[in-house]
Coordinates of C-alpha atoms in Angstrom, one line a residue:
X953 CA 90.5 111.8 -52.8
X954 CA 89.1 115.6 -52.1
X955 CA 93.2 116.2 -50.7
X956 CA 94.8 114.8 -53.6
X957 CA 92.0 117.2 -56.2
X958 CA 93.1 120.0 -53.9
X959 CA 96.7 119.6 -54.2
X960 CA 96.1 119.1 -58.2
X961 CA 94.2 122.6 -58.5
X962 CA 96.7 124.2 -56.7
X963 CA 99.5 123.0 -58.6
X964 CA 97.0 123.9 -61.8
X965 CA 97.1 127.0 -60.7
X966 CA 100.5 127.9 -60.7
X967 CA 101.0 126.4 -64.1
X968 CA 98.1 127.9 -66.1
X969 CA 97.4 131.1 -64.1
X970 CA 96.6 134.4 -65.9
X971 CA 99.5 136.9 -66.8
X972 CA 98.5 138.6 -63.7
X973 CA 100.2 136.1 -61.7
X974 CA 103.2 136.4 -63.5
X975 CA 104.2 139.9 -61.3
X976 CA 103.6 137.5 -58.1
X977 CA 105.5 136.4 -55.5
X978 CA 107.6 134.1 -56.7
X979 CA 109.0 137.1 -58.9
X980 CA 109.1 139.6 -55.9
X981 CA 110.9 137.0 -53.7
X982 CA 109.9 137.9 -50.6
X983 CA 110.6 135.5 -47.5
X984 CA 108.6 136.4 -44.6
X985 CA 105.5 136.0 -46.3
X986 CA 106.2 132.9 -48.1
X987 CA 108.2 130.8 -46.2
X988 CA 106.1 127.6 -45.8
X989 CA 104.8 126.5 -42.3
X990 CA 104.7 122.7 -42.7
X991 CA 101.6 121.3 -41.6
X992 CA 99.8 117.8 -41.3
X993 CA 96.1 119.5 -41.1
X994 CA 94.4 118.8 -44.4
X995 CA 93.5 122.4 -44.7
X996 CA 96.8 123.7 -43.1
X997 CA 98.3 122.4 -46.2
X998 CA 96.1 124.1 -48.2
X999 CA 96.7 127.2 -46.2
X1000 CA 100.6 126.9 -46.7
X1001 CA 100.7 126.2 -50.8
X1002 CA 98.1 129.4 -51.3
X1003 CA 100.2 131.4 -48.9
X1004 CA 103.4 130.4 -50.5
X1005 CA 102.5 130.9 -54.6
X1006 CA 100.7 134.2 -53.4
X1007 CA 102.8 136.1 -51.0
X1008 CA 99.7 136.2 -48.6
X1009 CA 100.4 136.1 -45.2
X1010 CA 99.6 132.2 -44.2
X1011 CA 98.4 133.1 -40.7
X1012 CA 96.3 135.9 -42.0
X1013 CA 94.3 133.8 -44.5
X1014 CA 93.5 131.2 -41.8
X1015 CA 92.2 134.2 -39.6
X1016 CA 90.2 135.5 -42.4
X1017 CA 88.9 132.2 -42.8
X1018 CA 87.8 131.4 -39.3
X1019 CA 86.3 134.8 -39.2
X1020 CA 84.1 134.3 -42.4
X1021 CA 83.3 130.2 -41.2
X1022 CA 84.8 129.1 -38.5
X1023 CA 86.8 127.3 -41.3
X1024 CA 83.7 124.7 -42.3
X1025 CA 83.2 124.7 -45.8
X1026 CA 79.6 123.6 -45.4
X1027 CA 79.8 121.1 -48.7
X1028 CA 80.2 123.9 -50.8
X1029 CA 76.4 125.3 -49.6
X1030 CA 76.0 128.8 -50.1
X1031 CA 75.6 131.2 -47.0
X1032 CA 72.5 133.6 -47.0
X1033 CA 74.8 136.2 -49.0
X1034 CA 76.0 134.4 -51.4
X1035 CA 79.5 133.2 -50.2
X1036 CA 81.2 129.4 -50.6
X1037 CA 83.7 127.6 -48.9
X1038 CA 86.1 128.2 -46.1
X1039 CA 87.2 131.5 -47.2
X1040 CA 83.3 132.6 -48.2
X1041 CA 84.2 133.6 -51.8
X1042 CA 81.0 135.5 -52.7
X1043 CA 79.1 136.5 -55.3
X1044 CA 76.3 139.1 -55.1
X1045 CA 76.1 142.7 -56.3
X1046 CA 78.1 144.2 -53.8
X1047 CA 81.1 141.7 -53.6
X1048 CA 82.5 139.4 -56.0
X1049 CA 85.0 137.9 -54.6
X1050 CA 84.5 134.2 -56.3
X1051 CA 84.2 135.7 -59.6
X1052 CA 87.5 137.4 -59.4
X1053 CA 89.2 134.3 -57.8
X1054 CA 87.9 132.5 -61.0
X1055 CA 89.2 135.4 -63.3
X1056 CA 92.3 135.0 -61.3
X1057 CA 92.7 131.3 -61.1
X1058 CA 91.8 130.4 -64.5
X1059 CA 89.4 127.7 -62.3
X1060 CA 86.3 126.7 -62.7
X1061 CA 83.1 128.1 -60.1
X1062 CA 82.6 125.0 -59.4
X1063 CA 85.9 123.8 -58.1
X1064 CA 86.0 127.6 -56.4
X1065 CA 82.9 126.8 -54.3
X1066 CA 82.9 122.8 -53.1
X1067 CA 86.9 122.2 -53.0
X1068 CA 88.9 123.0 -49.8
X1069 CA 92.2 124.1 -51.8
X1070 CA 90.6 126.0 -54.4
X1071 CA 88.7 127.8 -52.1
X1072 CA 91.7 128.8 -50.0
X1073 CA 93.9 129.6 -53.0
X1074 CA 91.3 131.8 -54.9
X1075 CA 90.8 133.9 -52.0
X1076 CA 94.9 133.9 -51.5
X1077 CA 94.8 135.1 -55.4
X1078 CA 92.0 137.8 -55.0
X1079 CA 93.7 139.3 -51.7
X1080 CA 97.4 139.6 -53.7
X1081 CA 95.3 141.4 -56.9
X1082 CA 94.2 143.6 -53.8
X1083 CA 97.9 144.3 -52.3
X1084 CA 99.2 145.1 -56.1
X1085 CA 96.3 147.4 -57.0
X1086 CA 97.1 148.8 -53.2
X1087 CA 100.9 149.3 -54.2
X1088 CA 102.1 147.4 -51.1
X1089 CA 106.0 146.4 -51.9
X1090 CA 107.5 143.0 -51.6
X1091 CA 108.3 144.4 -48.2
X1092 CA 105.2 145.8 -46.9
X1093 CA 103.4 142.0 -48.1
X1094 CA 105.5 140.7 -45.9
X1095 CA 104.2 142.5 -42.7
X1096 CA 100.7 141.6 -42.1
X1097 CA 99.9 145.0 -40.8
X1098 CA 99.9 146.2 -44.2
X1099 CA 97.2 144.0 -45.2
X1100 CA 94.2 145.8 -43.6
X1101 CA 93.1 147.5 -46.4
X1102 CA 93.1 144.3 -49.0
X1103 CA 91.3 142.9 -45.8
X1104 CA 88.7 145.7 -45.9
X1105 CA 88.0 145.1 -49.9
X1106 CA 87.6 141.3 -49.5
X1107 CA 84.6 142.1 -46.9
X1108 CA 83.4 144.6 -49.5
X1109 CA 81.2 147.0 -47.1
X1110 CA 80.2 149.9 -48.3
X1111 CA 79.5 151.2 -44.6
X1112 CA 83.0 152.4 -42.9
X1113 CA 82.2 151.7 -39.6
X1114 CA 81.0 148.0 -40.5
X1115 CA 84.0 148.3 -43.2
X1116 CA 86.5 148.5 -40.0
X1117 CA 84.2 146.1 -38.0
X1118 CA 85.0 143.1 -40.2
X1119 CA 89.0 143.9 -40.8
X1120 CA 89.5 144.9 -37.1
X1121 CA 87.6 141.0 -36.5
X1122 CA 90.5 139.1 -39.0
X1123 CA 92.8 141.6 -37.0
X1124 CA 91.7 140.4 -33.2
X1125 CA 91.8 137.1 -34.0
X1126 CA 95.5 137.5 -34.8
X1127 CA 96.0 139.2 -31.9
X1128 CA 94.1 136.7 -29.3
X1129 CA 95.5 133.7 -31.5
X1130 CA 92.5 130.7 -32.2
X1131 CA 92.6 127.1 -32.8
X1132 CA 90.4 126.3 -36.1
X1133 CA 88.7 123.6 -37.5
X1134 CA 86.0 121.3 -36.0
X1135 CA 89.1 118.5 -34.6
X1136 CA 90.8 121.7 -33.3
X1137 CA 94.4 120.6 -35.3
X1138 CA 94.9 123.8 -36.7
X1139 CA 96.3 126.2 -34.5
X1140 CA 97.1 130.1 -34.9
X1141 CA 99.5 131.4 -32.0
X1142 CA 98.6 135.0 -30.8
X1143 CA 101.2 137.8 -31.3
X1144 CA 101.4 141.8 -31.3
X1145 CA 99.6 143.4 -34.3
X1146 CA 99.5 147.5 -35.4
X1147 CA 97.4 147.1 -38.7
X1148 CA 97.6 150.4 -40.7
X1149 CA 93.9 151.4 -41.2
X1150 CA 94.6 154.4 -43.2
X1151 CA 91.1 156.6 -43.3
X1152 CA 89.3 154.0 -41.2
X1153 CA 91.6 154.7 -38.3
X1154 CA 89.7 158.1 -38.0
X1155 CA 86.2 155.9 -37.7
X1156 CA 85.1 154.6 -33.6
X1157 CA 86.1 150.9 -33.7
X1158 CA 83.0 149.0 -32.5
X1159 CA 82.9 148.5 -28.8
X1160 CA 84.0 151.9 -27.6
X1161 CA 80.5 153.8 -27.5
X1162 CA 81.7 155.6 -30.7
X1163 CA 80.9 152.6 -33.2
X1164 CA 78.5 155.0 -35.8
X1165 CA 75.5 155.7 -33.8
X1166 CA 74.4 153.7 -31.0
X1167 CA 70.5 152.2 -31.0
X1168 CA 68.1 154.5 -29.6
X1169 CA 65.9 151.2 -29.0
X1170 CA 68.4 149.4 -26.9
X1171 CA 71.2 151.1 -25.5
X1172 CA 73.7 148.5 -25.8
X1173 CA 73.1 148.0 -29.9
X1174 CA 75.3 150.0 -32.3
X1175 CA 73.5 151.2 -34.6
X1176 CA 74.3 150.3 -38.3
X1177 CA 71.1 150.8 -40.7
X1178 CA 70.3 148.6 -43.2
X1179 CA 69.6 149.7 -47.3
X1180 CA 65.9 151.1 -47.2
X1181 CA 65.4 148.7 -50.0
X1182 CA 65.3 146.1 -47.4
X1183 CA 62.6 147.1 -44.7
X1184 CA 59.4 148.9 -44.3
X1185 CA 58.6 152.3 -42.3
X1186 CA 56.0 151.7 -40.1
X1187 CA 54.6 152.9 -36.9
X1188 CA 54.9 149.8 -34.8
X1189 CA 53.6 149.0 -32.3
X1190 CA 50.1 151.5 -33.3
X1191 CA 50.2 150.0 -37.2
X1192 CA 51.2 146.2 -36.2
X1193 CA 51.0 145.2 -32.8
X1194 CA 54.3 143.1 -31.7
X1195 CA 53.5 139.2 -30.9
X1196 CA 56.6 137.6 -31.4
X1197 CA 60.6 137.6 -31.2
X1198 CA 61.9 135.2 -34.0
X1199 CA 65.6 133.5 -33.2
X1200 CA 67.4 133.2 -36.5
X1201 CA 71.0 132.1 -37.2
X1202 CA 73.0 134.2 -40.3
X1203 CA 74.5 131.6 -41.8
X1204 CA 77.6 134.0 -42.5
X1205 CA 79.9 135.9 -40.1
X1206 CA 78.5 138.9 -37.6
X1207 CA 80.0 141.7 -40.2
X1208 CA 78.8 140.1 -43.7
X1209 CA 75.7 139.7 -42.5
X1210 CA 75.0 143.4 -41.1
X1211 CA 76.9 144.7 -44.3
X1212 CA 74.5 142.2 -46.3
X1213 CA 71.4 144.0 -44.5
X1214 CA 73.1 147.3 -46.0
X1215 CA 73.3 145.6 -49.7
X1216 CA 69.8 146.7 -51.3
X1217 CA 69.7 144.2 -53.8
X1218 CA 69.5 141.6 -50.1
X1219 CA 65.8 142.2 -50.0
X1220 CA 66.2 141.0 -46.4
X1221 CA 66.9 142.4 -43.1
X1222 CA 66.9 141.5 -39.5
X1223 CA 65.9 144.4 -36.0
X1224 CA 69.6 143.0 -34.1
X1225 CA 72.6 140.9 -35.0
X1226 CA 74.6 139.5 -32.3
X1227 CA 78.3 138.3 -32.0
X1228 CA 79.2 135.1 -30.8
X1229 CA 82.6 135.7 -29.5
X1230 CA 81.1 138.6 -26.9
X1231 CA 77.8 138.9 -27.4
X1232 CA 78.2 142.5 -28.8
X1233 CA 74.9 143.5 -30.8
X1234 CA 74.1 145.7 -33.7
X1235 CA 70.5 146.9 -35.0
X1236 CA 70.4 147.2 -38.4
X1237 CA 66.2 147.9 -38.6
X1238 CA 64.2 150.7 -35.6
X1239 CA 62.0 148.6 -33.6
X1240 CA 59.3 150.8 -35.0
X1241 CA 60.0 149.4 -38.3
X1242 CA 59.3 145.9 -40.4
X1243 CA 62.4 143.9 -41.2
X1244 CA 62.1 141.7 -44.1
X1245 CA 63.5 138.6 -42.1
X1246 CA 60.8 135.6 -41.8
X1247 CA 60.0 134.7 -44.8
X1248 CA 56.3 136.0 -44.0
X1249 CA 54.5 139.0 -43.9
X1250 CA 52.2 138.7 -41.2
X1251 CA 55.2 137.5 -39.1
X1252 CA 57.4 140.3 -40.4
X1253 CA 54.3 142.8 -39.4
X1254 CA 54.0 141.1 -36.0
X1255 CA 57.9 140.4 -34.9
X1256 CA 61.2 141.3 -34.0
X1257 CA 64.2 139.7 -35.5
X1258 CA 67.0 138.7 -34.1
X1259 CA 69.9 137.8 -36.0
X1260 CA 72.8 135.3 -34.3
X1261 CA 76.5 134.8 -36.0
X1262 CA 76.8 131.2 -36.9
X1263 CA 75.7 128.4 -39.2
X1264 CA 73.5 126.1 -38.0
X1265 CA 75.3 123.0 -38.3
X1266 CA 77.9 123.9 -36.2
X1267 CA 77.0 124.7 -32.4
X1268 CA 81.2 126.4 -32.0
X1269 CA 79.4 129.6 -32.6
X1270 CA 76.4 129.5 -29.9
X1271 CA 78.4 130.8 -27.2
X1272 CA 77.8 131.5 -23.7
X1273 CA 78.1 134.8 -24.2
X1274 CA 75.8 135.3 -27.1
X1275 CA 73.2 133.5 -25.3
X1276 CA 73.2 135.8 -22.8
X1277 CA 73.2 139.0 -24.4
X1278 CA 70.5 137.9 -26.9
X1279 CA 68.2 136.4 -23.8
X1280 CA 68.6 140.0 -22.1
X1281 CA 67.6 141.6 -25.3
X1282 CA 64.6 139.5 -25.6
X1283 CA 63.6 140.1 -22.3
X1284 CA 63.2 143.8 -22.6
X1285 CA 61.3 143.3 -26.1
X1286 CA 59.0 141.0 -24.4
X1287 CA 58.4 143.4 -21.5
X1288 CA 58.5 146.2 -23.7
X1289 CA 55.8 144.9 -25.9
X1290 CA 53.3 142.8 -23.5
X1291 CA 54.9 139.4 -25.3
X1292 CA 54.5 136.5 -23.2
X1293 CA 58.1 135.0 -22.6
X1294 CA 57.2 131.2 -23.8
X1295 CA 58.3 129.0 -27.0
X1296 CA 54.7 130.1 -28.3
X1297 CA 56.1 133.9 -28.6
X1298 CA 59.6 133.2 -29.1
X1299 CA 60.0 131.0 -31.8
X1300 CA 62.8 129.8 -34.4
X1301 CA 62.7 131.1 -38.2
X1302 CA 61.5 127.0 -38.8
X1303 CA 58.4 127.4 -36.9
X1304 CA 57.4 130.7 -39.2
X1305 CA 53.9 129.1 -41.0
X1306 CA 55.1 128.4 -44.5
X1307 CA 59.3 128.8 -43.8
X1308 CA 61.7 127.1 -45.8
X1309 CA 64.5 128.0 -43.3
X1310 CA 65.8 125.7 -40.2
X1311 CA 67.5 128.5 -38.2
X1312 CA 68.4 128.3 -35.3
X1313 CA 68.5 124.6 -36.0
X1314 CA 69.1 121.8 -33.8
X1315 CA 72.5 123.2 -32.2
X1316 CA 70.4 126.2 -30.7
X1317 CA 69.9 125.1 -27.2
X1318 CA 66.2 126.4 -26.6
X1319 CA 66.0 125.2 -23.1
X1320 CA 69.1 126.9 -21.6
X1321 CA 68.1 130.2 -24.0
X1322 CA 64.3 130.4 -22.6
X1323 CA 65.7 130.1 -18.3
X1324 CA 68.4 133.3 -19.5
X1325 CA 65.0 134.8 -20.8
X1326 CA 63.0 134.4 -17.8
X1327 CA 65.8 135.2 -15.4
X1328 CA 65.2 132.4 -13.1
X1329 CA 67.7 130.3 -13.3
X1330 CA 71.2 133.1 -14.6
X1331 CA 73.8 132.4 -12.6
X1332 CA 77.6 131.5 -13.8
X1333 CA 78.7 128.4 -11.7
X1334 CA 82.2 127.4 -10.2
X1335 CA 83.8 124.6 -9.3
X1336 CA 87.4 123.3 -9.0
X1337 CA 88.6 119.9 -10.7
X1338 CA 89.5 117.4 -8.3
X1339 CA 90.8 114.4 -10.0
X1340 CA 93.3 111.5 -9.0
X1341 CA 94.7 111.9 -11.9
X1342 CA 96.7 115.3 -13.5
X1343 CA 94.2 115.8 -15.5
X1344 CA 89.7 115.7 -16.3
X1345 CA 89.5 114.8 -20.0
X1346 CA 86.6 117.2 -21.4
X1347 CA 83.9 115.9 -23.4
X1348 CA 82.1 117.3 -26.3
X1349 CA 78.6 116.3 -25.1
X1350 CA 77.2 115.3 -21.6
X1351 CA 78.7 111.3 -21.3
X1352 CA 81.4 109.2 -21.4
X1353 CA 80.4 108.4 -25.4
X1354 CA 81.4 111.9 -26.2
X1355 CA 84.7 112.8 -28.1
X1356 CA 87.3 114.0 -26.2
X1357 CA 87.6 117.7 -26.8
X1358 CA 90.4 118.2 -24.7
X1359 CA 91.5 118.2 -20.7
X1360 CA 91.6 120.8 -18.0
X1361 CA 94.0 120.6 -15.0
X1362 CA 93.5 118.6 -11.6
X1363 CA 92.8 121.7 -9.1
X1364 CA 92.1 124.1 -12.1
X1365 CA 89.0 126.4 -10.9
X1366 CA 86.2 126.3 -14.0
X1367 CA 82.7 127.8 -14.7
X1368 CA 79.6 125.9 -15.1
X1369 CA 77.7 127.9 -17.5
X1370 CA 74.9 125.2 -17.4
X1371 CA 74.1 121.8 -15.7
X1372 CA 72.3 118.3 -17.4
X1373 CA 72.2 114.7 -17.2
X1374 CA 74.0 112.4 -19.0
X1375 CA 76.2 109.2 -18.0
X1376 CA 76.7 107.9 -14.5
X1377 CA 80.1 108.4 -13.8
X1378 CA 82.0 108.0 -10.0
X1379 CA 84.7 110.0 -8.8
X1380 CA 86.3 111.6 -6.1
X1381 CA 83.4 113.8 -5.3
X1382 CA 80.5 110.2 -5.4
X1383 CA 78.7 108.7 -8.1
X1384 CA 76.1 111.5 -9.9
X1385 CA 75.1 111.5 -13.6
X1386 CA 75.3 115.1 -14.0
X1387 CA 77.4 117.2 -16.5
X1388 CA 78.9 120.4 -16.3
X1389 CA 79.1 122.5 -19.2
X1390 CA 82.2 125.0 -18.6
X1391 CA 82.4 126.2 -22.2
X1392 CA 80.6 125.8 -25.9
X1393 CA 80.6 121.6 -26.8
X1394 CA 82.6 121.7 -23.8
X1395 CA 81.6 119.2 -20.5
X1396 CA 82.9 117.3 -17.4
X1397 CA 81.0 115.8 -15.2
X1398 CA 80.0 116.9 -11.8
X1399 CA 81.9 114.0 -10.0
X1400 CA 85.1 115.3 -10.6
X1401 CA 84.2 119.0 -9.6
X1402 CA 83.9 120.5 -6.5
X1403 CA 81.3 122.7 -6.3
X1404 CA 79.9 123.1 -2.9
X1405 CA 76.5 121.3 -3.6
X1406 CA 75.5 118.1 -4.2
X1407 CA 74.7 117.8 -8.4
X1408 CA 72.2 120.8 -9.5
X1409 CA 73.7 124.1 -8.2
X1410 CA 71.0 126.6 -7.4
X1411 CA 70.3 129.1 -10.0
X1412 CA 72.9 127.7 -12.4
X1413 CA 70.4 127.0 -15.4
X1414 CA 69.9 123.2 -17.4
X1415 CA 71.4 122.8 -20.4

């Protein structure tokens, strides 16, 4: 029903568009960008038809896409800055994306924010009125690297260095290729890209040690500060003493949500923001300083928050490494500061007295996250797959009941990031009813992997 509604707007669209649309691609007749990749992924198709009445690179859109969401629409629930759907058309003072895709479109908000097609195809529309207004030729929209500047204005920050931060993320991921979607179908292949930054080629891309300023309260941080409308000055810890380190979850990407911190109609803030692909970190707020991030003010007065890319429904985005890099930070605030290292001191935005937010939500694996905080139990596992058959399906959970996420190779060498229980299974290696967890939602179990111990590998933590 929803795939037929989305194939209808689209089609709408085309028919009843404003004049605007009329200068668009299928006048300009460009081929590269428009040919259509067939695809039987309900939001592939969505992706082709917007990429094909638009001119919009098709590959491009998906990556801008998983970048924002991870491509989950979240039933058409806003994030915490404002943005809807797949594509996180947004609608706050400082971007207003899904007010010009309804200008655009002709469509209604709500079909913009809780159908899959619409979504897709009003951000498609928004990106071309970006290209025109940019000049780019029937030629230059059909090589993506001329689309980092649109790119730029559909993030809409105001900060260069985050500006570049968030086109340079839709960039990588073109350049590493991803898989999208929560039954993985979707599928972007990796290739070469030289995206033409223009002015923002003259600012340190993040990572390098020249991304703005780097923290002078944690030396890996960049340093990227949020609107002064959205904090308090303070003398911390001699005006507030610091008790607690609250976990939250963005609900947006890592770049929308340090470029939201920056917006001073937000009214909210957070210390750090991490990364989930690498664990990289941003502070946004001094230590010394109360962010506006838990919903209380004693808390606020009394805590450091920490920010992690994701939504909470889906656990894709707690990776590995941004566990690791966010328990290492929160070990040197809690030795910094006298806080005990427990789930009494280091809580989740939920357990805030009087919160209306469930970050980090059930996904957030407090267990593994608290043994990376105490450092006793740290260490990356190893094992090699050794199967009788070609092949160790993968699981998405720790048991045979889990779906089948995919397969690794017999003899293939894989880490074990964290160990737990689950089903008893036998294999080559005996009978054991422990899991190995070699990547995020990603498990085997231990009787099929060598590792040089028998179940529980020392220092490897429990999942």
């Amino acid at each position: 029903m929803s795939r037929l509604l989305g194939a209808v707007t689209v089609l709408a669209i085309g028919l009843g568009g404003p004049a605007l649309l009329a200068t668009g691609p299928a006048a300009a007749g460009s081929t590269r960008a428009t040919t259509p990749v067939v695809s039987a992924h309900p939001l592939g198709s969505a992706f082709d038809t917007a990429a094909t009445r638009y001119g919009v690179p098709r590959d491009l859109l998906i990556a801008l896409g998983y970048a924002e969401t991870r491509l989950d629409g979240h039933a058409g629930l806003p994030s915490a800055s404002g943005g809807y759907g797949v594509m996180h058309l947004a609608s706050n003072r400082q971007v207003r994306t899904l007010d010009e895709a309804a200008t655009l479109t002709g469509l209604h908000r709500r079909a913009l924010t809780g159908d899959p097609a619409a979504n897709i195809a009003g951000a498609a529309a928004v990106l071309r009125s970006y290209a025109d207004r940019a000049g780019l030729t029937a030629a230059q929209r059909a090589d993506v690297n001329h689309w980092y500047g649109p790119v730029v204005r559909y993030g809409g920050a105001a900060d260069p260095t985050v500006a570049r931060l968030y086109a340079d993320t839709v960039f990588g991921l073109l350049t590493a290729g991803f898989t999208a979607g929560r039954d993985g179908a979707l599928t972007v292949a990796g290739r070469p890209v030289a995206p033409q930054r223009g002015a923002l080629a003259q600012v340190p891309a993040a990572g390098t040690g020249g991304f703005g300023t780097m923290s002078t309260d944690y030396g890996p941080a960049a340093w990227a500060p949020a609107s002064t409308s959205n904090y308090t000055v303070a003398s911390r810890p001699s005006t507030y003493r610091i008790n607690y380190i609250v976990i939250h979850t963005t609900q947006g990407s890592y770049a929308s949500a340090i470029s939201w911190f920056q917006n001073p109609a937000a009214q909210v803030s957070a210390h750090y923001t991490f990364r989930s692909s690498d664990g990289a970190v941003t502070q946004s707020v001094r230590e010394k300083d109360v962010a506006w991030h838990a919903g209380n003010w004693t808390y606020n007065t009394q805590s450091v928050g920490i920010e992690h890319e994701g939504y909470v429904d889906n656990p894709s985005w707690y990776t590995d490494s941004m566990y690791r890099a966010s328990a290492a930070l929160t070990r040197t605030l809690a030795d910094r500061y006298g806080i005990p290292k427990d789930r009494a001191h280091i809580i989740g935005h939920s357990q805030v007295p009087g919160a209306t937010h469930t970050d980090p939500g059930p996904n957030w694996n407090w267990t593994y996250y608290m043994q990376l905080v105490n450092g006793g139990a740290s260490t990356v596992g190893s094992g090699t797959v050794n199967t009788e058959a070609s092949s160790l399906n993968v699981r998405s959970g720790p048991g045979t009941g889990y779906t089948v996420v995919g397969s690794v190779a017999d003899g293939a060498t894989v880490a074990i990031y964290c160990q737990t229980t689950g089903t008893t299974v036998t294999g080559p290696s005996g009978t054991s009813n422990v899991w190995n967890r070699i990547g995020t939602g990603q498990y085997v179990a231990d009787a099929f992997v060598l590792t040089g111990h028998d179940g529980f590998i020392p220092g490897v933590p429990r999942c």
